[in-house]
């Protein structure tokens, strides 16, 4: 029996599952129809010399090197098969040690305290929690996350014989050896790595799990001593499962530990595409809310509407604290909205003690949070399905371009249409060329502005010999905690990504308006099939959606983020060991002396920084300031190169646009005598492709 609180969650998950099923079915129908179409085209090709009997397939509407199969393979069979894999929405829960992960999972799922918890690192294996009815409850320990080889398994069904009161304690005792970090194995050994690599699956009854969602519990992130195998496990999990990441943190102000944990997660995922993250503040208990907002300490004296208004104010305040942590808020492409009501990836929850006088309000807080989390997970889960549906529709559009090319026209008429299409493209790209370089101008301006704002704090932290609880420092390997490396990473996370996101959200609306305006200018102009096809096939590469996700903005962002810090490796030309006399001399240099002999001293300071022998505080600050100035200068110098890259990219799109028009017109004229045959064949498939489009 599904409780009323879970009905909206059930509806969201059911919709996502049905949507994926429907799209998968349509994709299968599309795949079969495409294969049938290609076979018919090849059959015609084999009977006519017009299509080029020396080749394996004909060339239609594209240049002579492109065949029919390639034309209709925008959605490959592999993509369709990958999407058809039965995979449920999933949440991967992560956070710093003692952030409340275990308590949250157990309350969210309505299960007993079956997972180990405590202060410090308690677990070392990833645990999947998935649904099974009580009479099929079990657990399995796999050698790896691929689930190919079972190392151990056990039956848990006997502990659910009493549906009203499962024997959670016995389940805890059975699972403990498989999920709790072993105390008799050295964490630095290969034996520990082999143990931690194992993947635990627990199948048990839960109202939430029964709705069709899986939960993954991950070992706590404590960046200073987190074993590499745990980082590798998380990376492999996200790559395979493609879940929504649920980041838990207990302090609304977001402590340095929480910040370090979040950056460590990003570092673990490495070059993987942006992964969707939901931020959950876990310790917003009702008693504290009442005290902070001067409510009566007796919940019976607090009206529901008053508490709801207070709760909304509390959420907004916590959300604003998240926004202040730029490194985290900037993970959302185009940055997070200002209002918590507009944000889909943040909420607060509370995990009370056994006795909770505010239970009614506690349940209200958590129910709202659980719904929002699941809704976000559903959106993330459904995104690939929307993408597949869109790509299928684009391929169907390509099919309908096909009969367009068979419209009866003379060679003179097609040549006239070609000239009109080229004129439109020339005008469009000339104007687009003047618009796009401002992207890099704005981005550079934003970077330099934020760099100047963050400069004092970055220099101060970089100059410290010991950086306690510093989130940037925790991402550096022990052998690379130099001033130079610290500054490079800090600028990447706290300056460049923030500036890039600010630019993206401002620029995409401008690009969108520009493209829309040009397309509207065509109204009232005679139908031009060559122009229509070129716009669909080429301009889709600079559509706002593509710009946001894969093409221009993100490629530029990647190039900027990976911008090398061009500090010369002066030490390569110096002795591999710096004499004690030299170290002492340069560590005693005062600020004025360095300024007077800058070039020589900076060379040696760079070498000393690399060898961790630069210990004078004043000189460390001076060298840090020097590094920041070098970065600012480098960003400024690279601006022209970035602009040239954008212009070059636009020119490539212009050439592709013109080539598309020319090759299509050439092909049409070459096969004018065969247009009726093709037209008749394609018309036989039009109704079935229309059905897929609908």
XYZ file of C-alpha atoms in Angstrom:
694
model
C 0.000 0.000 0.000
C 1.558 3.302 -1.120
C 1.177 6.086 1.435
C -0.379 9.368 0.341
C 2.967 11.107 0.906
C 4.564 8.888 -1.731
C 1.877 9.231 -4.400
C 3.548 12.257 -6.117
C 6.900 10.436 -6.012
C 5.280 7.346 -7.499
C 3.664 9.429 -10.241
C 7.000 11.039 -11.206
C 8.844 7.729 -11.360
C 6.006 6.017 -13.222
C 5.953 8.803 -15.810
C 9.725 8.573 -16.335
C 9.559 4.809 -16.749
C 6.634 4.964 -19.177
C 8.246 7.775 -21.168
C 11.431 5.764 -21.591
C 9.436 2.665 -22.560
C 7.456 4.610 -25.173
C 10.567 6.202 -26.681
C 12.365 2.845 -26.723
C 9.433 1.306 -28.593
C 9.379 4.181 -31.082
C 13.152 3.884 -31.496
C 12.799 0.187 -32.326
C 10.105 0.967 -34.913
C 12.302 3.712 -36.353
C 15.257 1.331 -36.529
C 13.244 -1.266 -38.475
C 11.737 1.342 -40.798
C 15.140 2.854 -41.502
C 16.571 -0.550 -42.374
C 13.685 -1.221 -44.750
C 14.159 2.175 -46.424
C 17.886 1.610 -46.926
C 17.276 -1.821 -48.420
C 14.814 -0.337 -50.928
C 17.240 2.430 -51.867
C 20.000 -0.109 -52.372
C 17.636 -2.172 -54.508
C 16.933 0.816 -56.753
C 20.633 1.584 -56.834
C 21.463 -1.906 -58.033
C 19.010 -1.513 -60.943
C 20.120 1.921 -62.093
C 23.429 3.322 -63.142
C 22.278 6.802 -62.153
C 23.122 6.159 -58.513
C 26.627 4.966 -59.295
C 26.938 1.211 -59.707
C 30.576 1.238 -58.616
C 29.680 2.176 -55.029
C 27.984 0.333 -52.199
C 25.220 2.917 -51.852
C 23.911 6.043 -53.533
C 24.557 9.673 -52.730
C 21.471 11.662 -51.966
C 21.513 15.318 -50.976
C 25.087 15.119 -49.660
C 28.534 15.178 -51.266
C 29.566 12.203 -53.383
C 31.570 10.532 -50.603
C 28.586 10.140 -48.257
C 26.225 7.177 -48.625
C 22.600 6.674 -47.654
C 23.363 4.635 -44.581
C 25.551 7.385 -43.139
C 22.870 9.952 -43.926
C 20.254 8.228 -41.788
C 22.591 7.105 -39.001
C 22.476 10.244 -36.857
C 20.967 7.847 -34.332
C 23.100 4.721 -34.505
C 21.925 1.230 -33.669
C 24.383 1.235 -30.755
C 22.766 4.344 -29.246
C 19.307 2.790 -29.508
C 20.495 -0.463 -27.949
C 22.325 1.341 -25.136
C 19.217 3.347 -24.295
C 17.091 0.186 -24.299
C 19.079 -1.278 -21.388
C 16.760 -1.677 -18.404
C 18.053 0.883 -15.930
C 16.086 2.653 -13.226
C 16.519 6.204 -11.934
C 19.316 6.207 -9.376
C 20.648 8.427 -6.606
C 24.282 8.272 -5.531
C 24.596 9.757 -2.050
C 27.928 11.315 -1.124
C 29.320 13.802 1.342
C 31.954 14.313 3.980
C 32.290 11.813 6.801
C 29.574 12.345 9.428
C 27.442 14.446 7.075
C 24.378 12.321 7.822
C 24.431 10.119 4.703
C 23.536 6.888 6.456
C 20.800 8.423 8.619
C 19.304 10.145 5.587
C 19.247 6.978 3.465
C 17.651 4.904 6.204
C 14.967 7.503 6.905
C 14.333 8.146 3.212
C 13.854 4.432 2.535
C 12.030 3.682 5.772
C 14.428 0.908 6.784
C 16.232 0.097 10.018
C 19.773 1.091 10.958
C 21.351 -1.591 8.793
C 24.275 0.486 7.489
C 27.286 1.298 9.681
C 27.680 4.876 10.859
C 29.922 6.786 13.204
C 32.615 9.437 13.419
C 35.303 9.321 10.746
C 35.586 6.854 7.852
C 33.303 3.887 8.601
C 32.703 2.253 5.226
C 34.896 1.597 2.208
C 32.580 -0.143 -0.241
C 29.796 1.219 -2.409
C 26.436 -0.244 -1.387
C 23.457 -0.444 -3.744
C 20.005 -0.558 -2.162
C 17.356 -1.903 -4.522
C 13.852 -3.309 -4.146
C 12.817 -6.883 -3.493
C 9.694 -8.196 -1.734
C 10.275 -9.569 1.751
C 10.244 -13.206 0.634
C 13.038 -12.452 -1.873
C 15.203 -10.169 0.291
C 18.909 -10.926 -0.070
C 22.369 -9.440 -0.453
C 25.229 -10.091 -2.857
C 28.872 -9.093 -2.763
C 30.397 -8.777 -6.234
C 34.106 -8.719 -7.034
C 33.668 -5.471 -8.961
C 31.002 -2.950 -9.862
C 30.392 -4.765 -13.171
C 28.504 -7.475 -11.192
C 30.089 -10.291 -13.196
C 31.338 -12.478 -10.343
C 29.591 -13.024 -7.000
C 32.012 -13.406 -4.115
C 29.410 -13.889 -1.400
C 25.636 -13.868 -1.065
C 23.039 -14.408 1.604
C 19.291 -14.781 2.098
C 17.547 -12.123 4.216
C 13.941 -13.199 3.675
C 13.564 -14.844 7.095
C 14.025 -11.461 8.765
C 10.900 -10.113 7.047
C 8.500 -12.843 8.204
C 6.928 -10.230 10.472
C 5.870 -7.536 8.011
C 5.064 -5.114 10.812
C 8.444 -5.424 12.517
C 11.353 -6.707 10.409
C 14.399 -7.960 12.296
C 16.675 -5.066 11.342
C 19.212 -5.907 14.048
C 19.930 -9.343 12.601
C 20.187 -7.869 9.106
C 22.694 -5.343 10.458
C 24.821 -8.097 11.987
C 24.858 -10.095 8.755
C 25.731 -7.118 6.532
C 28.317 -5.578 8.857
C 31.333 -7.731 7.831
C 30.663 -6.898 4.189
C 30.105 -3.143 4.435
C 32.030 -1.970 7.499
C 35.630 -0.924 6.982
C 37.869 -3.774 8.210
C 40.107 -3.017 11.178
C 42.504 -5.911 10.588
C 43.640 -4.835 7.116
C 46.199 -2.104 6.525
C 44.551 0.573 4.368
C 47.778 1.126 2.429
C 48.005 -2.449 1.194
C 46.889 -4.235 -1.947
C 44.683 -6.449 0.234
C 42.633 -3.430 1.308
C 42.293 -2.274 -2.299
C 40.953 -5.684 -3.295
C 38.477 -5.602 -0.404
C 37.307 -2.052 -1.168
C 36.866 -2.822 -4.867
C 33.989 -5.187 -4.063
C 30.458 -3.954 -4.686
C 27.589 -4.771 -2.304
C 23.982 -5.101 -3.479
C 21.217 -5.234 -0.855
C 17.714 -6.162 -2.066
C 14.954 -5.500 0.444
C 11.384 -4.213 0.801
C 10.946 -0.448 0.975
C 8.022 1.715 -0.109
C 10.378 4.144 -1.858
C 12.499 1.486 -3.567
C 9.340 -0.281 -4.726
C 8.454 2.815 -6.751
C 11.387 2.147 -9.078
C 14.507 3.957 -7.875
C 17.887 2.658 -6.684
C 20.059 4.242 -3.992
C 23.855 4.023 -3.831
C 25.652 4.731 -0.562
C 29.281 5.793 -0.978
C 32.143 5.962 1.535
C 32.590 9.420 3.038
C 34.910 11.846 1.304
C 37.729 12.904 3.592
C 40.137 14.298 1.048
C 43.285 14.266 3.164
C 43.331 10.499 3.644
C 40.869 9.089 1.134
C 42.273 6.007 -0.540
C 42.635 6.154 -4.333
C 40.612 2.965 -4.783
C 37.544 4.702 -3.308
C 37.919 7.552 -5.783
C 38.275 5.079 -8.652
C 35.150 3.239 -7.503
C 33.057 6.416 -7.542
C 34.310 7.316 -11.006
C 33.406 3.873 -12.346
C 29.970 3.957 -10.699
C 29.031 7.317 -12.191
C 30.332 6.316 -15.618
C 28.303 3.096 -15.645
C 25.099 4.022 -13.842
C 24.844 7.714 -14.810
C 22.995 8.552 -11.580
C 21.992 11.819 -9.995
C 24.557 12.809 -7.380
C 23.028 13.772 -4.037
C 25.506 15.897 -2.075
C 24.800 16.023 1.664
C 26.284 18.655 3.952
C 25.317 19.412 7.532
C 26.410 23.017 8.046
C 24.279 25.536 6.147
C 27.272 27.868 5.873
C 29.129 25.027 4.095
C 32.285 24.292 6.031
C 35.707 23.976 4.460
C 35.396 20.217 4.985
C 32.181 20.123 2.953
C 33.719 22.307 0.286
C 36.792 20.057 0.174
C 34.542 17.031 -0.145
C 32.670 18.537 -3.081
C 35.841 19.521 -4.928
C 37.289 16.072 -4.243
C 34.217 14.543 -5.870
C 34.733 16.705 -8.951
C 38.367 15.697 -9.005
C 37.357 12.027 -8.773
C 35.117 12.347 -11.818
C 37.944 13.982 -13.724
C 37.214 14.816 -17.353
C 33.771 13.214 -17.269
C 30.936 15.376 -18.561
C 29.100 17.556 -16.066
C 27.154 15.317 -13.701
C 23.894 16.559 -12.230
C 24.132 17.331 -8.508
C 21.385 17.908 -5.956
C 22.487 19.846 -2.846
C 20.851 18.767 0.426
C 21.455 20.522 3.745
C 20.779 17.778 6.306
C 20.651 19.452 9.708
C 17.781 21.927 9.580
C 15.964 20.599 12.643
C 12.670 22.151 13.730
C 13.888 23.136 17.195
C 16.703 25.224 15.726
C 14.335 26.807 13.206
C 11.954 27.748 16.031
C 14.794 29.255 18.075
C 16.346 31.137 15.144
C 13.043 32.673 14.069
C 11.630 33.278 17.568
C 8.763 30.812 17.322
C 7.128 29.266 20.372
C 9.126 26.276 21.624
C 5.928 24.242 21.862
C 4.964 23.040 18.366
C 1.287 22.938 19.327
C 1.405 26.730 19.673
C 2.892 27.216 16.195
C 0.218 27.478 13.445
C 0.899 25.529 10.264
C 0.876 28.591 7.983
C 3.341 30.403 10.276
C 5.720 27.454 10.217
C 5.423 27.102 6.439
C 6.332 30.774 5.929
C 9.214 30.452 8.378
C 10.430 27.300 6.658
C 10.429 29.053 3.286
C 12.509 31.874 4.750
C 14.901 29.316 6.247
C 15.288 27.551 2.901
C 15.993 30.812 1.107
C 18.653 31.737 3.650
C 20.362 28.339 3.374
C 20.157 28.521 -0.406
C 21.808 31.945 -0.449
C 24.655 30.525 1.628
C 25.119 27.877 -1.062
C 25.188 30.549 -3.773
C 28.063 32.263 -1.980
C 30.200 29.158 -2.491
C 30.968 29.936 -6.096
C 32.863 26.724 -6.760
C 29.722 24.753 -5.944
C 27.042 27.053 -7.346
C 28.932 27.276 -10.648
C 28.612 23.537 -11.213
C 25.220 24.243 -12.775
C 25.768 25.456 -16.337
C 24.740 29.087 -16.461
C 24.738 29.279 -12.605
C 21.928 28.704 -10.144
C 18.884 31.010 -10.010
C 18.674 33.541 -7.183
C 15.448 32.212 -5.676
C 15.098 28.832 -3.989
C 11.636 28.560 -5.572
C 13.225 28.578 -9.031
C 15.959 26.104 -8.136
C 15.284 22.424 -8.759
C 18.508 21.108 -7.201
C 18.439 22.276 -3.565
C 16.492 21.558 -0.392
C 16.859 20.988 3.338
C 15.893 18.032 5.500
C 16.142 16.982 9.126
C 17.104 13.715 10.787
C 15.700 13.978 14.338
C 16.454 11.854 17.377
C 14.118 9.068 18.473
C 11.949 11.506 20.428
C 10.724 14.370 18.262
C 7.976 16.695 19.573
C 8.028 18.436 16.170
C 7.318 15.185 14.309
C 4.464 16.593 12.204
C 6.602 19.479 10.960
C 9.655 17.246 10.596
C 7.696 14.958 8.291
C 6.474 17.971 6.331
C 10.061 19.164 5.762
C 11.343 15.746 4.754
C 8.407 14.819 2.544
C 8.862 18.023 0.536
C 12.613 17.402 0.266
C 12.168 13.771 -0.790
C 9.705 14.784 -3.503
C 12.021 17.440 -4.866
C 14.992 15.064 -4.873
C 13.064 12.397 -6.780
C 11.671 14.955 -9.220
C 15.202 16.155 -9.947
C 16.401 12.564 -10.375
C 13.527 11.949 -12.799
C 14.539 14.995 -14.863
C 18.138 13.796 -14.998
C 17.069 10.244 -15.827
C 14.772 11.466 -18.613
C 17.313 13.775 -20.270
C 18.931 11.016 -22.413
C 15.440 9.906 -23.443
C 14.558 13.421 -24.571
C 17.877 13.552 -26.443
C 17.176 10.257 -28.211
C 13.677 11.427 -29.155
C 15.070 14.702 -30.498
C 17.755 12.938 -32.546
C 15.194 10.554 -34.027
C 13.036 13.534 -35.012
C 16.062 15.177 -36.659
C 16.660 12.012 -38.675
C 12.985 11.918 -39.645
C 13.391 15.534 -40.788
C 16.264 14.336 -42.962
C 13.926 11.763 -44.462
C 11.409 14.478 -45.334
C 14.233 16.501 -46.894
C 14.545 13.620 -49.314
C 11.203 14.055 -51.113
C 11.778 17.815 -51.082
C 14.737 17.205 -53.364
C 12.492 15.398 -55.833
C 10.191 18.405 -56.299
C 9.899 18.924 -60.088
C 11.993 21.987 -61.027
C 14.238 22.854 -63.928
C 18.015 23.166 -63.626
C 17.668 26.958 -63.998
C 15.194 27.128 -61.107
C 17.472 25.081 -58.850
C 20.416 27.352 -59.687
C 18.350 30.413 -58.775
C 17.445 28.851 -55.426
C 21.111 28.054 -54.825
C 22.102 31.708 -55.260
C 19.355 32.904 -52.914
C 20.388 30.389 -50.264
C 24.049 31.421 -50.488
C 23.109 35.098 -50.164
C 21.106 34.378 -47.011
C 24.014 32.402 -45.550
C 26.523 35.145 -46.373
C 24.433 37.762 -44.588
C 23.764 35.503 -41.589
C 27.392 34.537 -40.973
C 28.696 38.072 -41.545
C 26.462 39.312 -38.731
C 27.113 36.270 -36.550
C 30.824 36.928 -36.929
C 30.464 40.360 -35.330
C 28.410 38.940 -32.458
C 30.435 35.946 -31.314
C 33.849 37.472 -30.517
C 32.173 39.445 -27.738
C 31.791 36.083 -26.028
C 35.510 35.901 -25.371
C 35.692 39.622 -24.618
C 33.019 39.273 -21.951
C 34.533 36.092 -20.593
C 37.996 37.631 -20.368
C 36.599 40.736 -18.704
C 34.730 38.616 -16.166
C 37.786 36.485 -15.462
C 40.026 39.469 -14.828
C 37.391 41.127 -12.631
C 36.881 38.043 -10.454
C 40.618 37.382 -10.437
C 41.191 40.841 -8.976
C 38.480 40.261 -6.353
C 39.858 36.877 -5.310
C 43.522 37.797 -5.611
C 44.254 38.773 -1.954
C 42.693 35.604 -0.525
C 44.320 33.290 -3.087
C 47.729 34.859 -2.488
C 47.295 34.630 1.281
C 46.398 30.947 1.135
C 49.011 30.078 -1.473
C 51.772 31.635 0.630
C 50.973 29.509 3.689
C 53.423 26.701 4.294
C 50.663 24.621 5.930
C 47.179 25.129 4.511
C 44.861 23.618 7.122
C 41.382 22.594 5.906
C 41.928 24.331 2.582
C 39.605 22.878 -0.093
C 41.987 23.693 -2.952
C 45.028 22.275 -1.196
C 43.245 18.978 -0.549
C 42.925 18.429 -4.304
C 46.681 18.639 -4.812
C 48.878 15.586 -4.574
C 51.334 15.642 -1.689
C 54.265 16.048 -4.066
C 52.670 18.978 -5.919
C 51.551 21.338 -3.133
C 53.586 24.214 -4.540
C 52.584 27.857 -4.651
C 52.363 27.708 -8.417
C 50.146 24.601 -8.511
C 47.899 25.905 -5.746
C 47.310 29.168 -7.596
C 46.655 27.446 -10.893
C 43.980 25.203 -9.355
C 42.437 28.012 -7.289
C 42.135 30.214 -10.368
C 40.580 27.357 -12.330
C 37.935 26.554 -9.684
C 37.253 29.975 -8.145
C 37.793 32.314 -11.090
C 37.656 30.780 -14.554
C 34.666 28.476 -14.087
C 32.678 31.163 -12.296
C 33.421 33.741 -15.001
C 32.606 31.275 -17.764
C 29.226 30.431 -16.272
C 28.341 34.098 -15.825
C 29.185 34.709 -19.479
C 27.262 31.693 -20.735
C 23.974 32.654 -19.138
C 24.243 36.213 -20.451
C 25.350 35.235 -23.953
C 23.042 32.372 -24.801
C 19.957 34.611 -24.795
C 21.696 36.999 -27.187
C 22.592 34.171 -29.577
C 19.070 32.775 -29.346
C 17.509 36.140 -30.221
C 19.932 36.625 -33.120
C 19.120 33.262 -34.748
C 15.383 33.721 -34.213
C 15.493 37.172 -35.804
C 17.237 35.891 -38.930
C 14.847 33.001 -39.372
C 11.876 35.363 -39.061
C 13.242 37.482 -41.917
C 12.490 34.589 -44.288
C 8.741 34.944 -43.874
C 7.132 36.129 -47.077
C 10.050 34.854 -49.167
C 9.365 32.080 -51.705
C 9.978 28.498 -50.648
C 13.625 27.501 -51.012
C 14.317 23.807 -50.376
C 18.098 24.197 -50.579
C 18.070 26.905 -47.904
C 15.691 24.959 -45.652
C 17.838 21.833 -45.764
C 21.099 23.720 -45.176
C 19.608 25.557 -42.207
C 18.425 22.330 -40.630
C 21.640 20.410 -41.194
C 24.227 23.130 -40.531
C 22.628 25.749 -38.304
C 21.664 23.018 -35.844
C 25.370 23.000 -34.994
C 25.086 26.519 -33.565
C 21.649 26.211 -32.008
C 21.322 27.544 -28.490
C 20.791 24.077 -27.047
C 23.924 22.720 -28.692
C 25.883 25.806 -27.698
C 24.932 25.277 -24.074
C 25.841 21.619 -23.918
C 28.481 20.501 -26.355
C 29.800 22.877 -28.930
C 30.995 26.456 -28.727
C 30.563 27.474 -25.102
C 31.815 24.274 -23.521
C 34.700 23.835 -25.957
C 35.837 27.362 -25.225
C 35.349 26.788 -21.517
C 37.443 23.626 -21.683
C 40.224 25.429 -23.518
C 40.251 28.263 -21.015
C 40.110 26.003 -17.970
C 43.074 24.040 -19.303
C 44.985 27.229 -19.975
C 48.623 26.498 -19.108
C 50.260 28.657 -16.543
C 53.253 29.801 -18.556
C 55.685 30.066 -15.717
C 58.997 29.020 -17.175
C 60.560 25.898 -15.802
C 63.661 27.885 -14.943
C 64.879 25.247 -12.531
C 65.638 22.891 -15.423
C 68.668 25.001 -16.208
C 69.733 25.190 -12.559
C 71.601 22.612 -10.460
C 69.325 19.823 -9.241
C 70.266 20.692 -5.701
C 70.253 24.186 -4.285
C 73.139 24.771 -1.936
C 72.444 25.495 1.701
C 74.119 28.860 1.182
C 71.803 29.686 -1.720
C 68.653 28.694 0.172
C 69.662 30.717 3.185
C 70.559 33.733 1.065
C 67.295 33.829 -0.879
C 65.137 32.993 2.110
C 66.623 36.078 3.784
C 65.889 38.328 0.819
C 63.522 41.104 1.755
C 60.736 42.385 -0.475
C 62.684 45.408 -1.715
C 65.660 43.334 -2.725
C 63.471 41.052 -4.798
C 61.854 43.955 -6.598
C 65.257 45.346 -7.498
C 66.541 42.091 -8.963
C 63.290 40.553 -10.077
C 64.200 38.368 -13.028
C 67.099 36.536 -11.408
C 65.361 36.051 -8.070
C 62.040 34.874 -9.535
C 63.890 32.192 -11.449
C 65.334 30.800 -8.274
C 62.124 31.270 -6.294
C 60.336 29.156 -8.891
C 62.916 26.415 -8.522
C 62.807 26.602 -4.727
C 59.008 26.439 -4.789
C 59.177 23.290 -6.873
C 61.627 21.686 -4.462
C 59.616 22.845 -1.400
C 62.534 24.835 -0.053
C 60.967 28.311 -0.208
C 60.194 29.000 3.452
C 60.450 32.774 3.925
C 56.876 34.072 4.370
C 57.461 37.436 2.698
C 59.117 35.818 -0.291
C 56.343 33.238 -0.595
C 53.768 36.048 -0.757
C 55.865 37.919 -3.291
C 56.201 34.834 -5.453
C 52.454 34.146 -5.144
C 51.721 37.704 -6.257
C 54.102 37.199 -9.173
C 52.230 34.027 -10.196
C 48.880 35.823 -10.073
C 50.217 38.642 -12.231
C 51.508 36.103 -14.736
C 48.095 34.456 -14.936
C 46.304 37.780 -15.402
C 48.737 38.691 -18.164
C 48.328 35.274 -19.764
C 44.530 35.562 -19.789
C 44.758 39.010 -21.356
C 47.232 37.803 -23.979
C 45.111 34.777 -24.840
C 41.998 36.870 -25.507
C 42.924 37.495 -29.126
C 43.638 33.813 -29.649
C 40.265 32.900 -28.195
C 38.555 35.390 -30.512
C 40.435 34.026 -33.506
C 39.307 30.528 -32.571
C 35.680 31.661 -32.520
C 36.015 33.422 -35.875
C 37.719 30.356 -37.339
C 34.904 28.163 -36.045
C 32.295 30.465 -37.622
C 34.155 30.347 -40.942
C 34.082 26.556 -40.823
C 30.313 26.693 -40.315
C 29.991 29.153 -43.211
C 31.952 26.805 -45.476
C 29.857 23.834 -44.351
C 26.694 25.821 -45.096
C 27.853 26.734 -48.605
C 29.149 23.223 -49.269
C 25.834 21.740 -48.198
C 23.936 23.956 -50.622
C 26.349 23.343 -53.501
C 26.495 19.566 -53.088
C 22.736 19.258 -52.718
C 22.108 21.347 -55.816
C 24.746 19.407 -57.737
C 23.213 16.096 -56.742
C 19.693 17.203 -57.659
C 20.766 18.343 -61.105
C 22.754 15.163 -61.611
C 19.695 13.029 -60.883
C 16.896 15.126 -62.347
C 15.844 12.213 -64.542
C 15.508 9.913 -61.496
C 13.608 12.254 -59.242
C 10.219 10.756 -60.014
C 11.416 7.225 -59.176
C 12.810 8.361 -55.847
C 9.761 10.484 -55.181
C 7.438 7.513 -55.631
C 9.569 5.316 -53.357
C 9.866 7.884 -50.579
C 6.131 8.571 -50.647
C 5.558 4.929 -49.733
C 7.362 5.543 -46.427
C 6.009 9.014 -45.654
C 3.009 7.843 -43.656
C 5.058 5.529 -41.451
C 7.726 8.167 -40.789
C 4.960 10.661 -40.004
C 3.618 8.236 -37.409
C 7.030 8.092 -35.738
C 7.250 11.876 -35.802
C 3.899 12.120 -34.036
